[in-house]
Amino acid sequence: MASASSRADSKTDDVTVDAGLLHNLLKRSGRLLARPALEAMEMVLEPSTPHQARVTVLAALTYLLVPIDLIPDLLPVAGFSDDLVALTALLGLCRNHITPEIRQRAQRRLERWFP
């Protein structure tokens, strides 16, 4: 019996999975999700970014990552409203402070991390 790593395709219950296609999809998804995070990181590291913008980005990211919420996520709709506010603040700051140079540095890092 061939192992999963030695086969390009595997078949289970009449469903064929192309392992190469799945790998490429996951790799692209990782790149897609990593890009805005790397841009935000580069923005925080940029010396010309205003101190208040850095603090706000770090606070928003911390709030999104820490499991303690003002409104528990278990409550339908309302539970995610506080997360939406943090995300909106984060996106607004990034839109206002990410320069082409920051995007370029983030892109180079992305290419190193996801060749």
Short mmCIF file of C-alpha atoms in Angstrom, two decimals:
data_model
loop_
_atom_site.label_atom_id
_atom_site.label_comp_id
_atom_site.label_asym_id
_atom_site.label_seq_id
_atom_site.Cartn_x
_atom_site.Cartn_y
_atom_site.Cartn_z
CA MET A 1 0.00 0.00 0.00
CA ALA A 2 1.49 3.38 -1.03
CA SER A 3 1.74 6.11 1.56
CA ALA A 4 -0.01 9.46 1.09
CA SER A 5 3.31 11.23 0.59
CA SER A 6 4.33 8.94 -2.26
CA ARG A 7 1.10 9.38 -4.22
CA ALA A 8 0.06 12.52 -6.07
CA ASP A 9 -3.61 11.57 -5.89
CA SER A 10 -5.57 9.60 -3.33
CA LYS A 11 -8.98 8.05 -3.73
CA THR A 12 -11.47 7.62 -0.91
CA ASP A 13 -15.10 6.67 -1.38
CA ASP A 14 -15.00 7.52 -5.11
CA VAL A 15 -13.64 11.03 -4.43
CA THR A 16 -10.26 11.82 -5.94
CA VAL A 17 -8.10 14.40 -4.20
CA ASP A 18 -5.26 15.97 -6.13
CA ALA A 19 -2.65 16.48 -3.41
CA GLY A 20 -0.66 18.92 -5.55
CA LEU A 21 -3.72 21.08 -6.19
CA LEU A 22 -4.60 21.03 -2.49
CA HIS A 23 -1.04 21.99 -1.55
CA ASN A 24 -1.11 24.92 -4.01
CA LEU A 25 -4.51 26.06 -2.72
CA LEU A 26 -3.33 26.00 0.89
CA LYS A 27 -0.15 27.80 -0.08
CA ARG A 28 -2.13 30.51 -1.90
CA SER A 29 -4.52 30.84 1.04
CA GLY A 30 -1.57 31.25 3.35
CA ARG A 31 -0.17 33.98 1.11
CA LEU A 32 -3.56 35.66 0.88
CA LEU A 33 -3.97 35.73 4.65
CA ALA A 34 -0.34 36.55 5.37
CA ARG A 35 -0.13 39.60 3.09
CA PRO A 36 -2.28 42.01 5.18
CA ALA A 37 -0.68 40.76 8.39
CA LEU A 38 2.82 41.38 7.00
CA GLU A 39 1.80 44.81 5.74
CA ALA A 40 0.48 45.70 9.21
CA MET A 41 3.70 44.41 10.78
CA GLU A 42 5.86 46.41 8.37
CA MET A 43 3.73 49.48 9.10
CA VAL A 44 4.33 49.09 12.82
CA LEU A 45 8.08 48.67 12.22
CA GLU A 46 8.25 51.71 9.92
CA PRO A 47 9.91 54.60 11.80
CA SER A 48 7.75 57.21 10.04
CA THR A 49 4.48 55.60 11.23
CA PRO A 50 2.95 57.83 13.93
CA HIS A 51 3.24 56.41 17.45
CA GLN A 52 -0.56 56.53 17.96
CA ALA A 53 -1.13 54.48 14.80
CA ARG A 54 1.36 51.84 15.97
CA VAL A 55 -0.26 51.59 19.39
CA THR A 56 -3.73 51.33 17.85
CA VAL A 57 -2.67 48.58 15.43
CA LEU A 58 -1.03 46.60 18.22
CA ALA A 59 -4.07 47.08 20.48
CA ALA A 60 -6.49 45.99 17.72
CA LEU A 61 -4.42 42.91 16.88
CA THR A 62 -4.09 42.01 20.54
CA TYR A 63 -7.83 42.39 21.06
CA LEU A 64 -8.57 40.18 18.05
CA LEU A 65 -6.14 37.47 19.18
CA VAL A 66 -6.88 37.39 22.93
CA PRO A 67 -9.79 35.07 23.75
CA ILE A 68 -11.34 37.53 26.25
CA ASP A 69 -13.94 39.81 24.61
CA LEU A 70 -16.15 42.65 25.78
CA ILE A 71 -19.04 40.80 24.14
CA PRO A 72 -18.62 36.99 24.09
CA ASP A 73 -18.42 35.54 20.58
CA LEU A 74 -20.90 32.86 21.57
CA LEU A 75 -23.73 35.39 21.29
CA PRO A 76 -25.04 35.35 17.72
CA VAL A 77 -24.24 38.50 15.69
CA ALA A 78 -23.64 40.73 18.74
CA GLY A 79 -20.69 38.60 19.81
CA PHE A 80 -18.69 39.56 16.75
CA SER A 81 -19.65 43.25 16.71
CA ASP A 82 -16.76 44.24 19.00
CA ASP A 83 -14.35 42.28 16.80
CA LEU A 84 -15.76 44.09 13.78
CA VAL A 85 -15.04 47.46 15.41
CA ALA A 86 -11.42 46.42 16.11
CA LEU A 87 -11.01 45.13 12.55
CA THR A 88 -12.50 48.30 11.07
CA ALA A 89 -10.07 50.45 13.08
CA LEU A 90 -7.19 48.25 11.98
CA LEU A 91 -8.15 48.40 8.30
CA GLY A 92 -8.65 52.15 8.41
CA LEU A 93 -5.23 52.72 9.95
CA CYS A 94 -3.57 50.43 7.47
CA ARG A 95 -5.25 52.17 4.56
CA ASN A 96 -4.03 55.55 5.81
CA HIS A 97 -0.46 54.61 6.75
CA ILE A 98 0.71 51.79 4.47
CA THR A 99 2.96 53.25 1.79
CA PRO A 100 4.14 51.63 -1.44
CA GLU A 101 7.51 51.04 0.24
CA ILE A 102 5.84 49.20 3.14
CA ARG A 103 3.86 47.07 0.66
CA GLN A 104 7.09 46.29 -1.19
CA ARG A 105 8.89 45.19 2.00
CA ALA A 106 5.90 43.05 2.98
CA GLN A 107 5.85 41.50 -0.50
CA ARG A 108 9.55 40.60 -0.27
CA ARG A 109 9.01 38.99 3.13
CA LEU A 110 5.94 37.15 1.79
CA GLU A 111 8.01 35.74 -1.09
CA ARG A 112 10.67 34.53 1.36
CA TRP A 113 8.12 32.91 3.66
CA PHE A 114 5.97 31.45 0.87
CA PRO A 115 8.31 30.65 -2.04
#
